[in-house]
PDB file of C-alpha atoms in Angstrom:
ATOM      1  CA  UNK A   1     -34.480  16.873  77.102  1.00  0.00           C
ATOM      2  CA  UNK A   2     -33.883  16.735  73.384  1.00  0.00           C
ATOM      3  CA  UNK A   3     -36.405  18.344  71.109  1.00  0.00           C
ATOM      4  CA  UNK A   4     -35.403  17.073  67.701  1.00  0.00           C
ATOM      5  CA  UNK A   5     -35.764  13.526  66.562  1.00  0.00           C
ATOM      6  CA  UNK A   6     -33.911  12.487  63.454  1.00  0.00           C
ATOM      7  CA  UNK A   7     -35.079   9.697  61.248  1.00  0.00           C
ATOM      8  CA  UNK A   8     -33.667   7.272  60.330  1.00  0.00           C
ATOM      9  CA  UNK A   9     -31.182   6.627  63.127  1.00  0.00           C
ATOM     10  CA  UNK A  10     -28.804   5.049  60.632  1.00  0.00           C
ATOM     11  CA  UNK A  11     -28.589   5.140  56.847  1.00  0.00           C
ATOM     12  CA  UNK A  12     -26.224   3.252  54.563  1.00  0.00           C
ATOM     13  CA  UNK A  13     -26.017   4.105  50.856  1.00  0.00           C
ATOM     14  CA  UNK A  14     -23.673   3.771  47.898  1.00  0.00           C
ATOM     15  CA  UNK A  15     -21.550   6.602  46.629  1.00  0.00           C
ATOM     16  CA  UNK A  16     -23.449   8.689  44.102  1.00  0.00           C
ATOM     17  CA  UNK A  17     -26.854   8.031  45.644  1.00  0.00           C
ATOM     18  CA  UNK A  18     -28.906  10.675  47.406  1.00  0.00           C
ATOM     19  CA  UNK A  19     -29.361  10.618  51.173  1.00  0.00           C
ATOM     20  CA  UNK A  20     -32.425  12.023  52.899  1.00  0.00           C
ATOM     21  CA  UNK A  21     -32.647  12.586  56.634  1.00  0.00           C
ATOM     22  CA  UNK A  22     -35.655  13.869  58.511  1.00  0.00           C
ATOM     23  CA  UNK A  23     -36.027  15.807  61.722  1.00  0.00           C
ATOM     24  CA  UNK A  24     -39.118  16.418  63.813  1.00  0.00           C
ATOM     25  CA  UNK A  25     -39.402  18.840  66.695  1.00  0.00           C
ATOM     26  CA  UNK A  26     -41.978  19.707  69.307  1.00  0.00           C
ATOM     27  CA  UNK A  27     -42.177  23.409  70.086  1.00  0.00           C
ATOM     28  CA  UNK A  28     -42.291  26.561  67.988  1.00  0.00           C
ATOM     29  CA  UNK A  29     -38.964  27.695  66.602  1.00  0.00           C
ATOM     30  CA  UNK A  30     -37.340  30.726  65.019  1.00  0.00           C
ATOM     31  CA  UNK A  31     -34.833  28.696  63.064  1.00  0.00           C
ATOM     32  CA  UNK A  32     -33.533  25.193  62.487  1.00  0.00           C
ATOM     33  CA  UNK A  33     -29.941  24.260  61.798  1.00  0.00           C
ATOM     34  CA  UNK A  34     -28.224  21.149  60.513  1.00  0.00           C
ATOM     35  CA  UNK A  35     -24.788  20.086  61.709  1.00  0.00           C
ATOM     36  CA  UNK A  36     -22.400  17.317  60.693  1.00  0.00           C
ATOM     37  CA  UNK A  37     -20.124  15.453  63.085  1.00  0.00           C
ATOM     38  CA  UNK A  38     -17.359  13.156  61.999  1.00  0.00           C
ATOM     39  CA  UNK A  39     -16.593  10.327  64.408  1.00  0.00           C
ATOM     40  CA  UNK A  40     -15.273  11.691  67.700  1.00  0.00           C
ATOM     41  CA  UNK A  41     -14.956  15.227  66.399  1.00  0.00           C
ATOM     42  CA  UNK A  42     -16.671  18.569  66.889  1.00  0.00           C
ATOM     43  CA  UNK A  43     -19.718  19.704  64.958  1.00  0.00           C
ATOM     44  CA  UNK A  44     -19.599  21.514  61.637  1.00  0.00           C
ATOM     45  CA  UNK A  45     -22.420  23.877  60.762  1.00  0.00           C
ATOM     46  CA  UNK A  46     -24.038  23.012  57.434  1.00  0.00           C
ATOM     47  CA  UNK A  47     -27.061  25.187  56.922  1.00  0.00           C
ATOM     48  CA  UNK A  48     -29.602  27.329  58.763  1.00  0.00           C
ATOM     49  CA  UNK A  49     -33.209  27.742  57.720  1.00  0.00           C
ATOM     50  CA  UNK A  50     -35.479  30.328  59.289  1.00  0.00           C
ATOM     51  CA  UNK A  51     -39.066  29.625  60.251  1.00  0.00           C
ATOM     52  CA  UNK A  52     -40.394  31.788  57.401  1.00  0.00           C
ATOM     53  CA  UNK A  53     -38.399  29.855  54.810  1.00  0.00           C
ATOM     54  CA  UNK A  54     -39.572  26.640  53.206  1.00  0.00           C
ATOM     55  CA  UNK A  55     -36.475  25.520  51.331  1.00  0.00           C
ATOM     56  CA  UNK A  56     -32.823  26.345  51.209  1.00  0.00           C
ATOM     57  CA  UNK A  57     -29.908  25.110  49.137  1.00  0.00           C
ATOM     58  CA  UNK A  58     -26.184  25.052  49.738  1.00  0.00           C
ATOM     59  CA  UNK A  59     -24.053  23.151  47.254  1.00  0.00           C
ATOM     60  CA  UNK A  60     -25.184  19.512  47.331  1.00  0.00           C
ATOM     61  CA  UNK A  61     -27.402  20.170  50.347  1.00  0.00           C
ATOM     62  CA  UNK A  62     -31.103  20.907  50.234  1.00  0.00           C
ATOM     63  CA  UNK A  63     -33.070  21.605  53.392  1.00  0.00           C
ATOM     64  CA  UNK A  64     -36.821  21.913  53.675  1.00  0.00           C
ATOM     65  CA  UNK A  65     -38.863  23.107  56.607  1.00  0.00           C
ATOM     66  CA  UNK A  66     -42.550  22.522  57.270  1.00  0.00           C
ATOM     67  CA  UNK A  67     -43.533  24.437  60.388  1.00  0.00           C
ATOM     68  CA  UNK A  68     -47.104  23.152  60.263  1.00  0.00           C
ATOM     69  CA  UNK A  69     -45.787  19.613  60.643  1.00  0.00           C
ATOM     70  CA  UNK A  70     -42.842  20.665  62.806  1.00  0.00           C
ATOM     71  CA  UNK A  71     -40.459  18.815  60.552  1.00  0.00           C
ATOM     72  CA  UNK A  72     -37.416  19.357  58.374  1.00  0.00           C
ATOM     73  CA  UNK A  73     -35.488  17.281  55.902  1.00  0.00           C
ATOM     74  CA  UNK A  74     -31.889  17.332  54.756  1.00  0.00           C
ATOM     75  CA  UNK A  75     -31.086  15.977  51.312  1.00  0.00           C
ATOM     76  CA  UNK A  76     -27.511  15.306  50.271  1.00  0.00           C
ATOM     77  CA  UNK A  77     -27.292  14.727  46.539  1.00  0.00           C
ATOM     78  CA  UNK A  78     -24.623  12.701  44.751  1.00  0.00           C
ATOM     79  CA  UNK A  79     -23.179  11.482  48.035  1.00  0.00           C
ATOM     80  CA  UNK A  80     -19.471  10.864  48.523  1.00  0.00           C
ATOM     81  CA  UNK A  81     -17.568   8.629  50.929  1.00  0.00           C
ATOM     82  CA  UNK A  82     -16.433  11.821  52.687  1.00  0.00           C
ATOM     83  CA  UNK A  83     -20.068  12.537  53.605  1.00  0.00           C
ATOM     84  CA  UNK A  84     -19.920   9.632  56.059  1.00  0.00           C
ATOM     85  CA  UNK A  85     -20.748  11.236  59.409  1.00  0.00           C
ATOM     86  CA  UNK A  86     -23.536  11.810  61.899  1.00  0.00           C
ATOM     87  CA  UNK A  87     -26.003  14.541  61.029  1.00  0.00           C
ATOM     88  CA  UNK A  88     -27.916  16.488  63.657  1.00  0.00           C
ATOM     89  CA  UNK A  89     -30.720  18.960  63.480  1.00  0.00           C
ATOM     90  CA  UNK A  90     -30.795  21.672  66.108  1.00  0.00           C
ATOM     91  CA  UNK A  91     -33.503  24.142  66.979  1.00  0.00           C
ATOM     92  CA  UNK A  92     -33.824  27.170  69.171  1.00  0.00           C
ATOM     93  CA  UNK A  93     -36.836  27.118  71.442  1.00  0.00           C
ATOM     94  CA  UNK A  94     -38.819  30.167  70.451  1.00  0.00           C
ATOM     95  CA  UNK A  95     -36.133  32.677  71.196  1.00  0.00           C
ATOM     96  CA  UNK A  96     -33.831  30.869  73.590  1.00  0.00           C
ATOM     97  CA  UNK A  97     -30.179  31.182  72.704  1.00  0.00           C
ATOM     98  CA  UNK A  98     -29.367  27.559  73.358  1.00  0.00           C
ATOM     99  CA  UNK A  99     -29.578  24.937  70.635  1.00  0.00           C
ATOM    100  CA  UNK A 100     -31.588  21.784  71.248  1.00  0.00           C
ATOM    101  CA  UNK A 101     -30.237  18.837  69.290  1.00  0.00           C
ATOM    102  CA  UNK A 102     -31.761  15.564  68.194  1.00  0.00           C
ATOM    103  CA  UNK A 103     -30.031  12.211  68.509  1.00  0.00           C
ATOM    104  CA  UNK A 104     -28.730  12.341  64.967  1.00  0.00           C
ATOM    105  CA  UNK A 105     -28.680  10.190  61.861  1.00  0.00           C
ATOM    106  CA  UNK A 106     -25.538   8.161  61.253  1.00  0.00           C
ATOM    107  CA  UNK A 107     -24.870   8.175  57.518  1.00  0.00           C
ATOM    108  CA  UNK A 108     -22.484   5.715  55.912  1.00  0.00           C
ATOM    109  CA  UNK A 109     -21.596   6.222  52.266  1.00  0.00           C
ATOM    110  CA  UNK A 110     -19.941   3.148  50.797  1.00  0.00           C
ATOM    111  CA  UNK A 111     -17.400   3.682  48.010  1.00  0.00           C
TER     112      UNK A 111
ATOM    113  CA  UNK B   1      -6.182  28.514  62.997  1.00  0.00           C
ATOM    114  CA  UNK B   2      -8.879  31.015  63.988  1.00  0.00           C
ATOM    115  CA  UNK B   3     -11.540  28.498  64.994  1.00  0.00           C
ATOM    116  CA  UNK B   4     -12.731  27.517  68.451  1.00  0.00           C
ATOM    117  CA  UNK B   5     -10.070  25.613  70.367  1.00  0.00           C
ATOM    118  CA  UNK B   6     -10.418  23.393  73.417  1.00  0.00           C
ATOM    119  CA  UNK B   7      -7.858  22.002  75.788  1.00  0.00           C
ATOM    120  CA  UNK B   8      -7.207  19.253  76.619  1.00  0.00           C
ATOM    121  CA  UNK B   9      -8.610  17.089  73.850  1.00  0.00           C
ATOM    122  CA  UNK B  10      -8.715  14.050  76.099  1.00  0.00           C
ATOM    123  CA  UNK B  11      -8.799  13.682  79.861  1.00  0.00           C
ATOM    124  CA  UNK B  12      -8.796  10.497  81.891  1.00  0.00           C
ATOM    125  CA  UNK B  13      -9.359  10.869  85.597  1.00  0.00           C
ATOM    126  CA  UNK B  14     -10.320   8.828  88.607  1.00  0.00           C
ATOM    127  CA  UNK B  15     -13.665   9.150  90.280  1.00  0.00           C
ATOM    128  CA  UNK B  16     -13.632  11.896  92.876  1.00  0.00           C
ATOM    129  CA  UNK B  17     -10.973  14.033  91.206  1.00  0.00           C
ATOM    130  CA  UNK B  18     -11.554  17.548  89.940  1.00  0.00           C
ATOM    131  CA  UNK B  19     -11.029  18.435  86.290  1.00  0.00           C
ATOM    132  CA  UNK B  20     -10.940  21.727  84.410  1.00  0.00           C
ATOM    133  CA  UNK B  21     -11.382  22.295  80.698  1.00  0.00           C
ATOM    134  CA  UNK B  22     -10.581  25.388  78.698  1.00  0.00           C
ATOM    135  CA  UNK B  23     -12.253  26.866  75.646  1.00  0.00           C
ATOM    136  CA  UNK B  24     -10.902  29.666  73.480  1.00  0.00           C
ATOM    137  CA  UNK B  25     -13.637  31.063  71.236  1.00  0.00           C
ATOM    138  CA  UNK B  26     -13.273  32.804  67.920  1.00  0.00           C
ATOM    139  CA  UNK B  27     -11.800  36.143  68.907  1.00  0.00           C
ATOM    140  CA  UNK B  28     -14.593  38.467  67.791  1.00  0.00           C
ATOM    141  CA  UNK B  29     -17.388  36.295  69.214  1.00  0.00           C
ATOM    142  CA  UNK B  30     -19.157  37.633  72.279  1.00  0.00           C
ATOM    143  CA  UNK B  31     -21.157  34.494  73.045  1.00  0.00           C
ATOM    144  CA  UNK B  32     -19.711  31.252  74.322  1.00  0.00           C
ATOM    145  CA  UNK B  33     -21.624  28.034  74.927  1.00  0.00           C
ATOM    146  CA  UNK B  34     -20.898  24.737  76.656  1.00  0.00           C
ATOM    147  CA  UNK B  35     -22.583  21.487  75.648  1.00  0.00           C
ATOM    148  CA  UNK B  36     -22.174  17.884  76.768  1.00  0.00           C
ATOM    149  CA  UNK B  37     -22.523  14.920  74.449  1.00  0.00           C
ATOM    150  CA  UNK B  38     -22.745  11.291  75.520  1.00  0.00           C
ATOM    151  CA  UNK B  39     -22.293   8.343  73.204  1.00  0.00           C
ATOM    152  CA  UNK B  40     -25.065   7.982  70.651  1.00  0.00           C
ATOM    153  CA  UNK B  41     -26.767  11.210  71.664  1.00  0.00           C
ATOM    154  CA  UNK B  42     -26.834  14.742  70.387  1.00  0.00           C
ATOM    155  CA  UNK B  43     -25.178  17.544  72.341  1.00  0.00           C
ATOM    156  CA  UNK B  44     -27.070  18.859  75.358  1.00  0.00           C
ATOM    157  CA  UNK B  45     -26.858  22.479  76.405  1.00  0.00           C
ATOM    158  CA  UNK B  46     -25.100  23.245  79.689  1.00  0.00           C
ATOM    159  CA  UNK B  47     -24.613  27.000  79.875  1.00  0.00           C
ATOM    160  CA  UNK B  48     -23.752  30.096  77.891  1.00  0.00           C
ATOM    161  CA  UNK B  49     -22.035  33.444  78.367  1.00  0.00           C
ATOM    162  CA  UNK B  50     -22.391  36.776  76.740  1.00  0.00           C
ATOM    163  CA  UNK B  51     -19.066  38.472  77.312  1.00  0.00           C
ATOM    164  CA  UNK B  52     -18.288  37.669  80.960  1.00  0.00           C
ATOM    165  CA  UNK B  53     -21.901  37.288  82.082  1.00  0.00           C
ATOM    166  CA  UNK B  54     -23.326  33.792  82.481  1.00  0.00           C
ATOM    167  CA  UNK B  55     -26.850  34.220  81.127  1.00  0.00           C
ATOM    168  CA  UNK B  56     -28.351  30.741  81.221  1.00  0.00           C
ATOM    169  CA  UNK B  57     -27.635  27.474  82.973  1.00  0.00           C
ATOM    170  CA  UNK B  58     -29.213  24.104  82.333  1.00  0.00           C
ATOM    171  CA  UNK B  59     -30.610  21.915  85.069  1.00  0.00           C
ATOM    172  CA  UNK B  60     -27.958  19.454  83.898  1.00  0.00           C
ATOM    173  CA  UNK B  61     -25.362  21.723  85.443  1.00  0.00           C
ATOM    174  CA  UNK B  62     -25.297  20.352  88.967  1.00  0.00           C
ATOM    175  CA  UNK B  63     -23.539  22.007  91.892  1.00  0.00           C
ATOM    176  CA  UNK B  64     -20.389  20.097  91.000  1.00  0.00           C
ATOM    177  CA  UNK B  65     -20.127  21.978  87.714  1.00  0.00           C
ATOM    178  CA  UNK B  66     -18.983  25.557  87.434  1.00  0.00           C
ATOM    179  CA  UNK B  67     -18.144  27.635  84.406  1.00  0.00           C
ATOM    180  CA  UNK B  68     -16.425  30.976  84.190  1.00  0.00           C
ATOM    181  CA  UNK B  69     -15.468  33.477  81.561  1.00  0.00           C
ATOM    182  CA  UNK B  70     -13.623  36.038  83.645  1.00  0.00           C
ATOM    183  CA  UNK B  71     -12.472  38.479  80.984  1.00  0.00           C
ATOM    184  CA  UNK B  72     -15.054  37.746  78.356  1.00  0.00           C
ATOM    185  CA  UNK B  73     -12.563  35.828  76.258  1.00  0.00           C
ATOM    186  CA  UNK B  74     -11.671  32.217  77.118  1.00  0.00           C
ATOM    187  CA  UNK B  75     -13.862  30.117  79.388  1.00  0.00           C
ATOM    188  CA  UNK B  76     -13.236  27.289  81.821  1.00  0.00           C
ATOM    189  CA  UNK B  77     -15.544  24.481  82.852  1.00  0.00           C
ATOM    190  CA  UNK B  78     -14.700  22.760  86.114  1.00  0.00           C
ATOM    191  CA  UNK B  79     -16.184  19.525  87.380  1.00  0.00           C
ATOM    192  CA  UNK B  80     -15.591  18.756  91.036  1.00  0.00           C
ATOM    193  CA  UNK B  81     -15.694  15.277  92.547  1.00  0.00           C
ATOM    194  CA  UNK B  82     -16.122  13.634  89.180  1.00  0.00           C
ATOM    195  CA  UNK B  83     -18.457  10.663  88.810  1.00  0.00           C
ATOM    196  CA  UNK B  84     -18.488   7.960  86.161  1.00  0.00           C
ATOM    197  CA  UNK B  85     -21.671   9.486  84.764  1.00  0.00           C
ATOM    198  CA  UNK B  86     -19.697  12.614  83.893  1.00  0.00           C
ATOM    199  CA  UNK B  87     -17.862  10.698  81.171  1.00  0.00           C
ATOM    200  CA  UNK B  88     -18.780  12.469  77.946  1.00  0.00           C
ATOM    201  CA  UNK B  89     -17.552  14.809  75.241  1.00  0.00           C
ATOM    202  CA  UNK B  90     -17.644  18.418  76.393  1.00  0.00           C
ATOM    203  CA  UNK B  91     -18.145  20.784  73.496  1.00  0.00           C
ATOM    204  CA  UNK B  92     -17.647  24.517  73.393  1.00  0.00           C
ATOM    205  CA  UNK B  93     -19.146  26.812  70.780  1.00  0.00           C
ATOM    206  CA  UNK B  94     -19.057  30.528  70.104  1.00  0.00           C
ATOM    207  CA  UNK B  95     -21.102  32.968  68.108  1.00  0.00           C
ATOM    208  CA  UNK B  96     -21.592  36.620  67.450  1.00  0.00           C
ATOM    209  CA  UNK B  97     -24.468  38.381  69.133  1.00  0.00           C
ATOM    210  CA  UNK B  98     -27.527  38.339  66.877  1.00  0.00           C
ATOM    211  CA  UNK B  99     -29.045  41.602  65.767  1.00  0.00           C
ATOM    212  CA  UNK B 100     -31.177  43.514  68.142  1.00  0.00           C
ATOM    213  CA  UNK B 101     -34.919  43.035  68.242  1.00  0.00           C
ATOM    214  CA  UNK B 102     -37.161  40.024  68.138  1.00  0.00           C
ATOM    215  CA  UNK B 103     -37.833  37.642  65.379  1.00  0.00           C
ATOM    216  CA  UNK B 104     -35.735  36.436  62.577  1.00  0.00           C
ATOM    217  CA  UNK B 105     -33.127  39.081  62.012  1.00  0.00           C
ATOM    218  CA  UNK B 106     -29.520  38.393  62.739  1.00  0.00           C
ATOM    219  CA  UNK B 107     -29.601  34.774  63.867  1.00  0.00           C
ATOM    220  CA  UNK B 108     -26.013  33.767  64.283  1.00  0.00           C
ATOM    221  CA  UNK B 109     -24.704  30.257  63.824  1.00  0.00           C
ATOM    222  CA  UNK B 110     -22.668  28.627  66.555  1.00  0.00           C
ATOM    223  CA  UNK B 111     -19.166  27.441  65.693  1.00  0.00           C
ATOM    224  CA  UNK B 112     -18.034  24.394  67.635  1.00  0.00           C
ATOM    225  CA  UNK B 113     -14.638  23.382  68.890  1.00  0.00           C
ATOM    226  CA  UNK B 114     -13.240  19.829  68.636  1.00  0.00           C
ATOM    227  CA  UNK B 115     -14.371  18.945  72.150  1.00  0.00           C
ATOM    228  CA  UNK B 116     -12.749  17.505  75.252  1.00  0.00           C
ATOM    229  CA  UNK B 117     -13.419  13.825  75.811  1.00  0.00           C
ATOM    230  CA  UNK B 118     -13.603  13.040  79.524  1.00  0.00           C
ATOM    231  CA  UNK B 119     -13.309   9.508  80.836  1.00  0.00           C
ATOM    232  CA  UNK B 120     -13.916   8.964  84.528  1.00  0.00           C
ATOM    233  CA  UNK B 121     -12.627   5.625  85.795  1.00  0.00           C
TER     234      UNK B 121
END
């Protein structure tokens, strides 16, 4: 079963706008990761945030984590057409080595 | 290219046939993972290896599925007597072994290959 649930399922914005995606999960975690997947391709790791961190930045990406609410958000600022992809959050399950993915948010950035 | 590679990239087979996929991880990575992804869903964990040892298997991995990593390098995933429900993208990932001890130290990200798309007719 999948632990993470991304919200929204689909998001369409104009180039230059910010995109925010949310992820909720059910069990305790050690870390949460965000991945990007272009259509029909493999996953690209974007950023990892540990359970004792509240916010992390990487370039145009900002990730927050609220363990009390079991939720995370991914913000992409100044979006580009090349950001068009599906975005997944993935969690460990309190020490398990496997990643548990949500269903993803499909982001479309219109030029 | 020193990333994770998978072969073949696409496989079309008839129901009842056996298929085998190969994954070559990043060379210094000790851990290798297999995931399955169906349309519109996120990847689901199947199994993982640390070196040649298979340490965890999902309930999704029925008796028709078998994975090996005989020399602790590349891995194969075989599906016997394929069914239409096996149609999916099969993803392989590799990682280093995290640091010893519990907690937060040394979490290692998983690097994914391009996947093998299986279509069972």
